[in-house]
Structures are given as structure tokens and as C-alpha cells.
Amino acid sequence: MAKLGLRAKSLLALVLACLLALIPTALLGWHAMEQVREHFGRAYADNFALLSRQRILAPITRELALSQRLVESQLALEWMRDEDNAAKRERFFKEAEGYRTAFRSHAYFLINAASGKYYFNEADKPFSEAPRYQLHAGDPEDRWFYDSLRSTTEYNINVNPDGKLKVTRVWFNVIVRDQGKPLAIGGASLDLSDFLHEFVGSGEPGVTPIIIDEQGSIQAHPDPALIDYNSGAAGVGAPGRIFSLIQDEAGRAALQQALRDAPKTPDIAQAIWARLDGKRQLVSVSYVPELHWYVLAAVDLHAARIVDTAGLWPTAAALLLLIGGLLAAFGYAVNRLVLRPIRKLQQSARAIADGRYDVRLPKGGADEIGDLSRAFGVMAEKVRTHTQELETKVRERTRALEAANLAMASANKKIGDSIDYASLIQQAILPRRQMAQSLGARHFVMWKPRDVVGGDFYVFRADGDNCLLGVMDCAGHGVPGALMTMLVRAAVDVAVAEAGPSDPAGILTRTDAAIRAMLADMQVPHALATNTDAGLVYIDRAAGRLLFAGAKIALYETDGAQCREHRGARRALGDKRHGEYANTAMPLSAGMTFYLSTDGFLDQAGGEHGFGFGTTRFTRTLIEMARLPLGAQAEALERVLEEYRGDLPQRDDITILSFRFE
């Protein structure tokens, strides 16, 4: 074995490594297991959906049939035609009380279409022939009733929280018509919590049973917050919430097709793949024609108990022990045959690297490691000779460098101290304290100069309960940009004094004139930029609106669903050509968040290809975090910027000002 070369030893190690080729076998086994799981999972989901369909159909059909018999009875029709007749009222309630014991919830209701009077009796409340309350067409809580009257169906099943009765139930709304005209609506109801527990709460791990109507509105779900209340009485409208729960376009399209196919074969479930709750799940769809409902069973194949894997654990444990033994044997062989000789040579190399050239190199054998040891000895002798010569030259040059470094350090300290002091001066002109006192948690500011000082700054002026705020991006950054901010800040102060804080466009126009006047007598080279981007907003809280004017800076507004960009004028302040600035008025809507940003954030390079962040990615980021508190939004923007920038340096000064008024 000692006469074997390093190549032969490597081949031996490779042979041992090939013994570990169990990984492809494990992958194939896992793939086969997934195929089995998917096959049985599809049957499991279909059976679960069909079983849920049968569990729902019998009790709900019974309640619906009893509701129809009660509301369409001759006594109910006679009383609804003559609502003020006490005798007819008494006869109806005597019959209705007999129905109440048969209803599952022991409750019934009846509403006259003409008067809107709501009659309701249940076991937990004293019996009353008087109406509980009266419905009105202008009351949003009563909209379900008038939507049902306008529909052409004989009944609807509606999940509705009745705020006046303070109950949330599944209502069976039977529509009674007299010669084609709606006369009344009545029926029974089921307690929502009992309904969810009995018909939806399967208790099976990894299975989510859902009930939706023909528009996809959720009628029952283990999470009551996802139920589309009042959708059963609203008629045909926008697609229901079930489509928003599916997180992939292919899954939504497959569900729409399954909803179209299921009524053709109600006794057969339609199975599709869709992504729900961040997981790829198998969704089985079954149609209940009697109720015009769909029963869905979403099954997470990896969480549901479809295949019993208990018997696989002993086999997996034995396989792991076998692999561990092979790895131990392989490691011992590699260490003894290859690593130990190399480690001895490594220790000698470290000693020589530390300057101890008298170290004895290990005796090499007849293989490549022995040849390497002898060659290393020759190299070490040459290094020792050259090192002595270099040490003499290094000592001479070190003395010269030390003197130069001292001079450089002194100059660098003076420059650094000056820039730090300039930073304090620049921060003193920022209205941080005034904005905190006036706006508090209703705003945040991200101010990140590229260097210690920069060319960005922001402004604020209080005007009673109203205020003016905005951001400015002066040409350049570092010390030149900071000096430019002082000039522009003075011009803004003059403009605000002349135009007043309530006219952002007038302020921009006068600021532009002031900058040009300040630089009129200066011999400014054509290559030197003196322009300034600006965006100003005046918040008129009494009128519930804001005025925006910008010079190459846009105002973004978002409610978390969409983001609108209001662009400023195309000319910057102090540009070679004069710009025209106008005020844009918009409502100060509740829940709307506004953002002013210089181009530093949008132009920051990063990502996989080093491109700029861009407006599209910026607006998408604003939508995602729009509903967060403003303080949390500032932290989120910092994280997004750092993650996108990666190891690339900050390209420009960055300033973002955001505000929101409830």
C-alpha cells in the first residue's frame, strides 16, 4: 500500500465513494412514494368531498323543505295579504309555533315585502306577535332583503350576521310571490357555529372542507373570517373570495373549469391542483344541485393521513446505520492513506511560514507526496535566502512609509472633522423635531446621504392645522451637494415667504427664480449641474384634500390594493430651460398613504443583474407594506433596500417622506 501513488490512492477513495451511490435509489423511492401518495390522495379527496356533500344535503334539505311549507302555507299567504288583520295573524302564529319545534334551531322568521316588518320567534326569547324591527331600503344591513325580492329564484341560502337581532346564522330565505309579485320572505335558520362544527369541522389533519355558492363566494369555512356574509342574497356579482385564496393562476383557471363541469355530473367529484396557504394542495369539487352549492375538500397530501408510513421507519433507520458505517470506513481510509502524510507536510510548511527555516521536513516515500516534500525543501531554502534580502529593504522603506502615513493621517483627520461638522450643520436645517411634534406617528422620513453629507433635504412648514412638506434633490452629493442644499434651502425660505405655504406650485416657481438670481453673477461652467428636483405637498385638513406640485419628483399614493403615481413637471428647478409648475388637487382619503421620494432609491443598483431598483418594483413594494404602521414601513424599506443592494455601494443620496391621515 505504501508504494501506491497518490493517484492510486485517489482511485481507491473513489471506489469507496461509489458504495454510497444509494442516493439515486433513495430519490427513486421517494418519487415512487409521491406517486402512490398522489394516487390515493386523489381518491381520498374525492371521497371526502362526496361524503361532505351527503352530510350537508340531508339536514339542509329538511330545513329548507320545512321553511317552504311554513312560508307558502295558506295561513301565511292570507296574513301577508292583510297584515293588520289580528285574526289572521293569530292563526298563522299558532301554526308557526308548531313548526318551531320541528326546526333544528327552534326559530322562524317572516318579513312582509310591503311594510318591511320583521317577525321572529325562537326558543331563547319570549314569544311575540309584534315585529322585532322594520327593514328599510336605505339601510345597508337590510340590503340582503331587497336583493332577494328582486331576484327570480324561489329561495336562497344566505350566511348573514343580523346586527339588530345580534345573531349570525345560515338563513333559509323562501320568497313568497302573489301573482308573480314578491309578497314576503320567511323561513328558518341554523346557528353558524353549530353548522361549521357539524358540517365543516371534519377534524381530519391536512383537510380543509369549504362550501361556496355558484359565484365562488364562501358560505362555510373552518375560519369564519373568510365567509362572504350576505353573498347568498346578493345574486350574481363579482367572482367570490375562493378565487383570491388560490395563489396561482393555473389553479384559479382549473377551479373555474371544475365549477363549470361539476353540475353536469353531481355524483362525481372533480379533482384539481391549486396552491392554498402557500402549499400545493389537491382540491376536490362536488356540486349540490338542490342547494346550488359546491362542496370543496382541499387536501394537503403531506399533512393528511393518506399513506401509513410507520413501517418505513425501521427500514430508514437500518439504511442510515449502513450509510454511517460506510462513511466511517471511508473516512478512516482517506485519513490514513492520504490526509496523515499531507498533514505532516502542512505542519512543516506552517513552521517555515512563521520564519523557522531550521524545521525538519518529514521523510517522503516513493509516491507523489514524497516528491512534493523534497521539492518543498528546496523551495524553503530559496525562500530563506530571499527573505533575508527583502527584510533589509523592507526596514528601509518602512521608515519612509511611517513618516508619510503620519502626515496623511493628520490631513485625513482634519478633513474628516470638517465633514462631520458640516454634517451637523446640514442636519440642523432638517425639520425633524418640528415634524415629530406636528405629525407624530402619521409620518416617517428616510434620509440616507451617500456620504457623510449629501444633496438631499426635506422641508416642513406648519400652517395652523395644515402644513407644507416636501423633499428636494440638489445636483451632486457629498460636500458639493451639501453646499447646494444650503443655497436651495435659502431660496425655498424666500419662496415660502412670498407665495405662502398653501401654494406648492407658486413656491416652486419662486424658488426657481431665486436660484437663478443667486447664480446669475456666477461664472458657472456648462458641465457643472446646478439644477434641483423638488416635490411639495400642502395638506389642507379642514378641506380634506392636498395640493401637490413637483419638479421631476412624483407623489405616490396607495391603499394597499393599487398604487397611483402623480408625476411632477418635466423641468427641474434651475434647469437651463424654465419649467412650468401646476398644483394637482386630490382628496386626503382615509387609509391612503402618500410617498415623496428622490431618485436615489429608484436608481439604486442591485439584484441579480445590477439593474436599478426601478419604479415598478418600488410601487409594488409600497402596495405590499401600505397597511403597516408608518414606523414599520420605514424599517421595511430599509430592509428591502439592503437586500436588493447586496454588496454594491449606495449610488446616490436617498430621501423618502411618507405621511398618512386617518
Coordinates of C-alpha atoms in Angstrom, one line a residue, residues 150-583:
R150 CA -85.5 41.5 -6.9
S151 CA -84.2 38.0 -7.6
T152 CA -86.1 35.5 -9.7
T153 CA -85.3 32.5 -7.6
E154 CA -87.7 30.7 -5.2
Y155 CA -85.3 30.8 -2.3
N156 CA -81.7 31.5 -1.3
I157 CA -79.5 30.3 1.4
N158 CA -77.6 33.2 3.0
V159 CA -75.0 33.4 5.7
N160 CA -75.7 36.8 7.4
P161 CA -74.8 38.4 10.7
D162 CA -78.1 40.1 11.8
G163 CA -76.8 43.2 13.8
K164 CA -80.3 44.0 15.1
L165 CA -81.0 40.5 16.5
K166 CA -77.4 40.1 17.3
V167 CA -77.2 36.6 15.8
T168 CA -75.1 35.2 13.0
R169 CA -76.8 32.3 11.2
V170 CA -77.3 30.4 8.0
W171 CA -80.7 31.7 6.8
F172 CA -83.1 29.8 4.5
N173 CA -84.9 32.7 2.7
V174 CA -88.0 31.4 1.0
I175 CA -89.5 34.1 -1.4
V176 CA -93.4 34.0 -1.5
R177 CA -95.0 35.6 -4.5
D178 CA -98.6 36.6 -5.1
Q179 CA -99.5 36.6 -8.8
G180 CA -95.8 36.9 -9.7
K181 CA -95.0 39.8 -7.3
P182 CA -93.0 39.2 -4.2
L183 CA -95.3 39.1 -1.1
A184 CA -93.0 38.1 1.7
I185 CA -89.7 36.4 2.7
G186 CA -89.6 33.9 5.5
G187 CA -88.0 30.6 6.7
A188 CA -85.7 29.1 9.3
S189 CA -82.0 29.3 10.1
L190 CA -79.1 27.3 11.5
D191 CA -76.7 28.6 14.1
L192 CA -73.4 29.3 12.2
S193 CA -71.1 27.9 14.9
D194 CA -73.1 24.6 15.1
F195 CA -73.2 24.5 11.3
L196 CA -69.4 24.9 10.9
H197 CA -68.7 22.4 13.7
E198 CA -71.1 19.7 12.4
F199 CA -70.8 20.1 8.6
V200 CA -67.3 21.7 8.1
G201 CA -65.2 20.8 11.1
S202 CA -64.0 17.4 10.0
G203 CA -61.2 17.2 12.4
E204 CA -59.1 15.4 9.8
P205 CA -55.5 16.7 9.7
G206 CA -54.4 18.3 6.4
V207 CA -58.1 18.6 5.1
T208 CA -59.9 21.9 4.7
P209 CA -63.6 21.5 3.8
I210 CA -65.2 24.6 2.1
I211 CA -68.7 25.4 0.9
I212 CA -69.1 28.0 -1.9
D213 CA -72.0 29.2 -4.0
E214 CA -72.2 29.4 -7.8
Q215 CA -70.3 32.7 -7.9
G216 CA -67.5 31.3 -5.7
S217 CA -68.5 33.2 -2.5
I218 CA -67.6 31.2 0.6
Q219 CA -70.6 30.1 2.6
A220 CA -68.8 27.9 5.1
H221 CA -65.1 27.6 6.1
P222 CA -63.2 26.5 9.2
D223 CA -62.1 30.1 9.5
P224 CA -65.3 32.2 10.0
A225 CA -63.4 35.3 9.0
L226 CA -63.3 34.1 5.4
I227 CA -67.0 33.7 5.0
D228 CA -68.7 36.0 2.4
Y229 CA -71.6 37.2 4.5
N230 CA -74.8 38.2 2.7
S231 CA -73.4 36.8 -0.6
G232 CA -76.3 34.3 -0.9
A233 CA -78.9 37.0 -1.2
A234 CA -76.8 39.4 -3.4
G235 CA -77.3 37.5 -6.7
V236 CA -74.8 37.3 -9.5
G237 CA -71.9 39.7 -8.9
A238 CA -68.1 39.7 -8.9
P239 CA -66.1 36.4 -8.5
G240 CA -66.2 35.2 -4.9
R241 CA -63.4 35.1 -2.4
I242 CA -62.5 31.5 -3.1
F243 CA -60.5 32.7 -6.1
S244 CA -58.5 35.1 -4.1
L245 CA -57.4 32.3 -1.7
I246 CA -55.9 30.4 -4.6
Q247 CA -52.4 31.7 -5.1
D248 CA -51.6 30.5 -8.6
E249 CA -53.2 31.5 -11.9
A250 CA -53.3 27.9 -13.2
G251 CA -55.2 26.8 -10.0
R252 CA -57.8 29.6 -10.5
A253 CA -58.4 28.6 -14.1
A254 CA -58.6 24.9 -13.1
L255 CA -61.2 25.7 -10.4
Q256 CA -63.3 27.8 -12.8
Q257 CA -63.4 24.8 -15.2
A258 CA -64.2 22.4 -12.4
L259 CA -67.1 24.6 -11.3
R260 CA -68.5 24.6 -14.8
D261 CA -68.1 20.7 -15.2
A262 CA -69.3 19.7 -11.7
P263 CA -73.1 20.4 -12.3
K264 CA -73.0 18.0 -15.3
T265 CA -72.1 15.1 -13.0
P266 CA -73.1 16.0 -9.4
D267 CA -72.4 12.4 -8.2
I268 CA -68.8 12.5 -9.3
A269 CA -66.2 14.8 -7.7
Q270 CA -63.8 16.9 -9.9
A271 CA -60.2 17.0 -8.6
I272 CA -57.7 19.8 -9.4
W273 CA -54.3 21.0 -8.2
A274 CA -54.1 24.5 -6.7
R275 CA -51.9 26.4 -4.3
L276 CA -53.6 27.4 -1.0
D277 CA -51.9 28.7 2.2
G278 CA -48.6 28.6 0.4
K279 CA -48.9 24.9 -0.3
R280 CA -49.7 22.8 -3.4
Q281 CA -53.0 21.0 -2.5
L282 CA -55.4 18.7 -4.1
V283 CA -58.9 20.3 -4.3
S284 CA -61.9 18.0 -5.0
V285 CA -65.1 19.8 -6.1
S286 CA -68.7 18.3 -5.8
Y287 CA -71.9 20.0 -6.7
V288 CA -75.2 20.0 -4.7
P289 CA -77.9 20.9 -7.2
E290 CA -80.7 21.1 -4.6
L291 CA -78.8 24.0 -2.8
H292 CA -76.9 25.4 -5.8
W293 CA -73.7 25.0 -3.6
Y294 CA -70.3 23.4 -4.2
V295 CA -68.6 21.3 -1.6
L296 CA -64.8 21.6 -1.8
A297 CA -62.2 19.4 0.0
A298 CA -58.7 20.9 0.0
V299 CA -56.2 18.1 0.9
D300 CA -52.5 18.7 1.8
L301 CA -51.1 15.3 0.8
H302 CA -48.1 15.7 3.1
A303 CA -50.2 16.6 6.1
A304 CA -53.2 14.3 5.6
R305 CA -53.1 10.7 6.8
I306 CA -53.3 9.0 3.4
V307 CA -50.5 6.5 3.5
D308 CA -49.3 4.8 6.7
T309 CA -45.5 5.4 6.8
A310 CA -45.0 3.8 10.2
G311 CA -43.5 0.7 8.6
L312 CA -40.9 2.7 6.7
W313 CA -39.1 4.0 9.8
P314 CA -37.3 0.7 10.7
T315 CA -36.1 0.4 7.1
A316 CA -34.9 4.0 7.0
A317 CA -33.1 3.5 10.4
A318 CA -31.3 0.4 9.1
L319 CA -30.3 2.3 5.9
L320 CA -28.9 5.2 7.9
L321 CA -26.9 2.9 10.1
L322 CA -25.5 1.2 6.9
I323 CA -24.6 4.5 5.3
G324 CA -23.0 5.7 8.6
G325 CA -20.8 2.6 8.7
L326 CA -19.7 3.1 5.1
L327 CA -18.9 6.7 5.8
A328 CA -16.8 5.8 8.8
A329 CA -14.8 3.2 6.9
F330 CA -14.3 5.6 4.0
G331 CA -13.2 8.4 6.4
Y332 CA -10.7 6.2 8.1
A333 CA -9.2 5.0 4.8
V334 CA -8.8 8.5 3.5
N335 CA -7.3 9.8 6.7
R336 CA -4.7 7.0 6.9
L337 CA -3.7 6.8 3.3
V338 CA -3.9 10.5 2.2
L339 CA -4.5 13.0 4.9
R340 CA -2.0 12.0 7.5
P341 CA 1.1 12.4 5.2
I342 CA -0.2 15.7 3.9
R343 CA -0.9 16.9 7.5
K344 CA 2.7 16.4 8.5
L345 CA 3.9 18.3 5.4
Q346 CA 1.4 21.1 6.3
Q347 CA 2.8 21.4 9.8
S348 CA 6.3 21.9 8.3
A349 CA 5.0 24.5 5.9
R350 CA 3.4 26.5 8.7
A351 CA 6.7 26.5 10.6
I352 CA 8.5 27.8 7.6
A353 CA 5.8 30.4 7.1
D354 CA 6.4 31.6 10.7
G355 CA 10.1 32.2 9.9
R356 CA 11.6 29.0 11.4
Y357 CA 13.6 27.7 8.5
D358 CA 15.5 25.1 10.6
V359 CA 12.5 22.8 10.7
R360 CA 13.0 19.3 9.6
L361 CA 10.7 18.2 6.8
P362 CA 9.1 14.7 7.0
K363 CA 10.8 11.9 5.1
G364 CA 8.9 11.3 1.9
G365 CA 8.0 7.9 0.5
A366 CA 8.1 6.8 -3.1
D367 CA 4.8 8.4 -4.0
E368 CA 3.8 11.9 -5.2
I369 CA 3.6 13.2 -1.6
G370 CA 7.3 12.2 -1.1
D371 CA 8.3 14.1 -4.3
L372 CA 6.3 17.1 -3.0
S373 CA 8.1 17.0 0.3
R374 CA 11.6 17.1 -1.3
A375 CA 10.6 19.9 -3.7
F376 CA 9.2 21.8 -0.8
G377 CA 12.6 21.6 1.0
V378 CA 14.4 23.1 -2.0
M379 CA 11.9 25.9 -2.1
A380 CA 12.2 26.6 1.6
E381 CA 16.0 27.2 1.3
K382 CA 15.5 29.6 -1.5
V383 CA 12.8 31.4 0.4
R384 CA 15.1 31.8 3.4
T385 CA 17.8 33.5 1.3
H386 CA 15.4 35.8 -0.4
T387 CA 13.7 36.7 2.9
Q388 CA 16.9 37.9 4.4
E389 CA 17.5 40.2 1.4
L390 CA 13.9 41.5 1.5
E391 CA 13.9 42.2 5.2
T392 CA 16.8 44.6 4.8
K393 CA 14.9 46.5 2.0
V394 CA 11.7 46.5 3.9
R395 CA 13.2 48.1 7.0
E396 CA 14.5 51.0 4.9
R397 CA 11.2 51.6 3.2
T398 CA 9.1 51.1 6.3
R399 CA 10.8 54.2 7.9
A400 CA 9.9 56.3 4.9
L401 CA 6.3 55.0 4.8
E402 CA 5.7 55.6 8.5
A403 CA 6.6 59.3 8.1
A404 CA 4.3 59.6 5.1
N405 CA 1.5 57.8 6.9
L406 CA 1.7 60.2 9.9
A407 CA 1.3 63.2 7.5
M408 CA -1.6 61.5 5.7
A409 CA -3.4 60.6 9.0
S410 CA -3.1 64.2 10.2
A411 CA -4.6 65.6 7.0
N412 CA -7.3 62.9 6.8
K413 CA -8.4 63.7 10.4
K414 CA -8.7 67.4 9.6
I415 CA -10.8 66.6 6.5
G416 CA -13.0 64.1 8.4
D417 CA -13.5 66.5 11.3
S418 CA -14.6 69.2 8.9
I419 CA -17.0 66.9 7.1
D420 CA -18.5 65.7 10.4
Y421 CA -19.0 69.3 11.5
A422 CA -20.6 70.1 8.1
S423 CA -23.0 67.1 8.6
L424 CA -24.1 68.6 12.0
I425 CA -24.8 71.9 10.2
Q426 CA -26.7 70.2 7.4
Q427 CA -28.8 68.1 9.9
A428 CA -29.6 71.3 11.8
I429 CA -31.6 72.6 8.8
L430 CA -33.7 69.5 8.6
P431 CA -37.2 70.0 10.3
R432 CA -37.0 66.6 12.1
R433 CA -38.2 68.0 15.5
Q434 CA -41.0 70.2 14.0
M435 CA -42.4 67.2 12.0
A436 CA -42.3 64.9 15.0
Q437 CA -44.2 67.5 17.1
S438 CA -46.8 68.3 14.4
L439 CA -47.3 64.9 12.6
G440 CA -46.0 62.3 15.2
A441 CA -46.7 58.7 14.1
R442 CA -48.5 59.9 11.0
H443 CA -45.2 60.3 9.0
F444 CA -41.8 58.9 8.6
V445 CA -38.7 60.1 6.8
M446 CA -35.8 58.0 5.4
W447 CA -32.8 60.3 4.9
K448 CA -29.6 58.5 3.8
P449 CA -26.9 60.6 2.3
R450 CA -24.5 58.6 0.2
D451 CA -21.5 60.2 2.0
V452 CA -21.5 61.9 5.4
V453 CA -23.2 64.9 3.9
G454 CA -25.4 65.0 0.8
G455 CA -27.5 66.9 -1.7
D456 CA -30.9 65.7 -0.4
F457 CA -33.0 67.5 2.2
Y458 CA -36.7 67.8 3.2
V459 CA -38.8 70.8 4.2
F460 CA -41.8 71.4 6.6
R461 CA -43.9 74.4 7.4
A462 CA -46.8 74.4 9.8
D463 CA -49.8 76.5 8.8
G464 CA -52.2 76.2 11.7
D465 CA -53.8 72.7 11.5
N466 CA -52.5 72.5 7.9
C467 CA -48.9 72.1 6.8
L468 CA -46.5 72.2 3.8
L469 CA -43.9 69.4 3.4
G470 CA -41.7 68.1 0.7
V471 CA -38.3 66.8 -0.5
M472 CA -35.5 68.4 -2.5
D473 CA -32.7 66.7 -4.5
C474 CA -29.9 69.1 -5.4
A475 CA -27.4 68.2 -8.1
G476 CA -24.3 66.4 -6.8
H477 CA -23.7 64.7 -3.5
G478 CA -21.0 64.8 -0.8
V479 CA -19.7 68.3 0.1
P480 CA -20.7 70.0 -3.2
G481 CA -24.3 68.7 -2.9
A482 CA -24.4 69.7 0.8
L483 CA -23.4 73.3 -0.1
M484 CA -26.0 73.3 -2.8
T485 CA -28.7 72.4 -0.2
M486 CA -27.8 75.5 1.8
L487 CA -28.4 77.7 -1.3
V488 CA -31.7 75.9 -2.2
R489 CA -32.9 76.0 1.4
A490 CA -32.4 79.8 1.4
A491 CA -34.3 80.0 -1.9
V492 CA -37.2 77.9 -0.5
D493 CA -37.5 80.1 2.6
V494 CA -37.7 83.2 0.3
A495 CA -40.3 81.5 -1.9
V496 CA -42.5 80.4 1.0
A497 CA -42.4 83.9 2.5
E498 CA -43.5 85.3 -0.9
A499 CA -46.1 82.7 -2.0
G500 CA -47.3 81.4 1.3
P501 CA -47.3 77.7 2.3
S502 CA -50.6 76.9 0.6
D503 CA -49.4 77.2 -3.0
P504 CA -46.8 74.5 -3.8
A505 CA -46.6 75.4 -7.5
G506 CA -46.1 79.1 -6.6
I507 CA -43.3 78.1 -4.2
L508 CA -41.6 76.0 -6.9
T509 CA -41.8 78.9 -9.4
R510 CA -40.4 81.4 -6.9
T511 CA -37.7 79.0 -5.7
D512 CA -36.6 78.5 -9.4
A513 CA -36.4 82.3 -9.8
A514 CA -34.5 82.7 -6.5
I515 CA -31.9 80.1 -7.5
R516 CA -31.4 81.7 -10.9
A517 CA -31.0 85.1 -9.3
M518 CA -28.4 83.7 -6.8
L519 CA -26.3 82.1 -9.6
A520 CA -26.8 84.9 -12.2
D521 CA -23.5 86.6 -11.4
M522 CA -21.5 83.4 -11.1
Q523 CA -19.3 82.1 -13.9
V524 CA -20.8 78.6 -13.7
P525 CA -19.2 76.1 -16.2
H526 CA -21.7 74.4 -18.6
A527 CA -20.6 71.0 -17.3
L528 CA -21.5 71.9 -13.7
A529 CA -25.1 71.0 -12.8
T530 CA -27.0 73.4 -10.6
N531 CA -30.5 72.0 -11.0
T532 CA -32.7 70.7 -8.2
D533 CA -35.5 68.2 -8.3
A534 CA -38.4 69.0 -5.9
G535 CA -41.8 67.7 -4.7
L536 CA -44.1 69.8 -2.4
V537 CA -47.4 68.9 -0.8
Y538 CA -49.8 71.2 1.1
I539 CA -52.1 69.3 3.4
D540 CA -55.4 71.1 3.9
R541 CA -57.0 69.0 6.7
A542 CA -60.1 71.3 7.0
A543 CA -61.0 70.7 3.4
G544 CA -59.9 67.1 3.4
R545 CA -57.6 67.4 0.5
L546 CA -54.0 68.0 -0.5
L547 CA -52.2 70.0 -3.2
F548 CA -49.1 68.6 -5.0
A549 CA -46.6 70.2 -7.3
G550 CA -43.4 68.6 -8.4
A551 CA -40.3 69.3 -10.4
K552 CA -39.2 65.8 -11.7
I553 CA -40.4 64.3 -8.4
A554 CA -43.6 62.3 -8.3
L555 CA -46.2 61.7 -5.5
Y556 CA -47.2 58.1 -4.9
E557 CA -50.5 57.1 -3.2
T558 CA -51.6 53.6 -2.3
D559 CA -54.4 51.9 -0.3
G560 CA -52.7 48.5 -0.3
A561 CA -54.6 47.4 -3.4
Q562 CA -53.2 49.7 -6.1
C563 CA -50.6 52.4 -6.3
R564 CA -51.0 55.6 -8.3
E565 CA -48.2 57.9 -9.4
H566 CA -48.8 61.6 -9.8
R567 CA -45.8 62.9 -11.8
G568 CA -44.3 66.4 -11.4
A569 CA -43.3 68.8 -14.1
R570 CA -40.6 67.6 -16.5
R571 CA -38.2 70.5 -15.8
A572 CA -36.1 70.7 -12.6
L573 CA -35.6 74.0 -10.7
G574 CA -32.6 75.9 -12.0
D575 CA -32.6 73.9 -15.3
K576 CA -31.3 75.5 -18.5
R577 CA -34.9 75.9 -19.7
H578 CA -37.7 77.3 -17.5
G579 CA -40.3 74.9 -16.2
E580 CA -44.0 75.4 -15.7
Y581 CA -45.3 74.1 -12.4
A582 CA -49.0 73.5 -11.5
N583 CA -50.9 72.3 -8.4

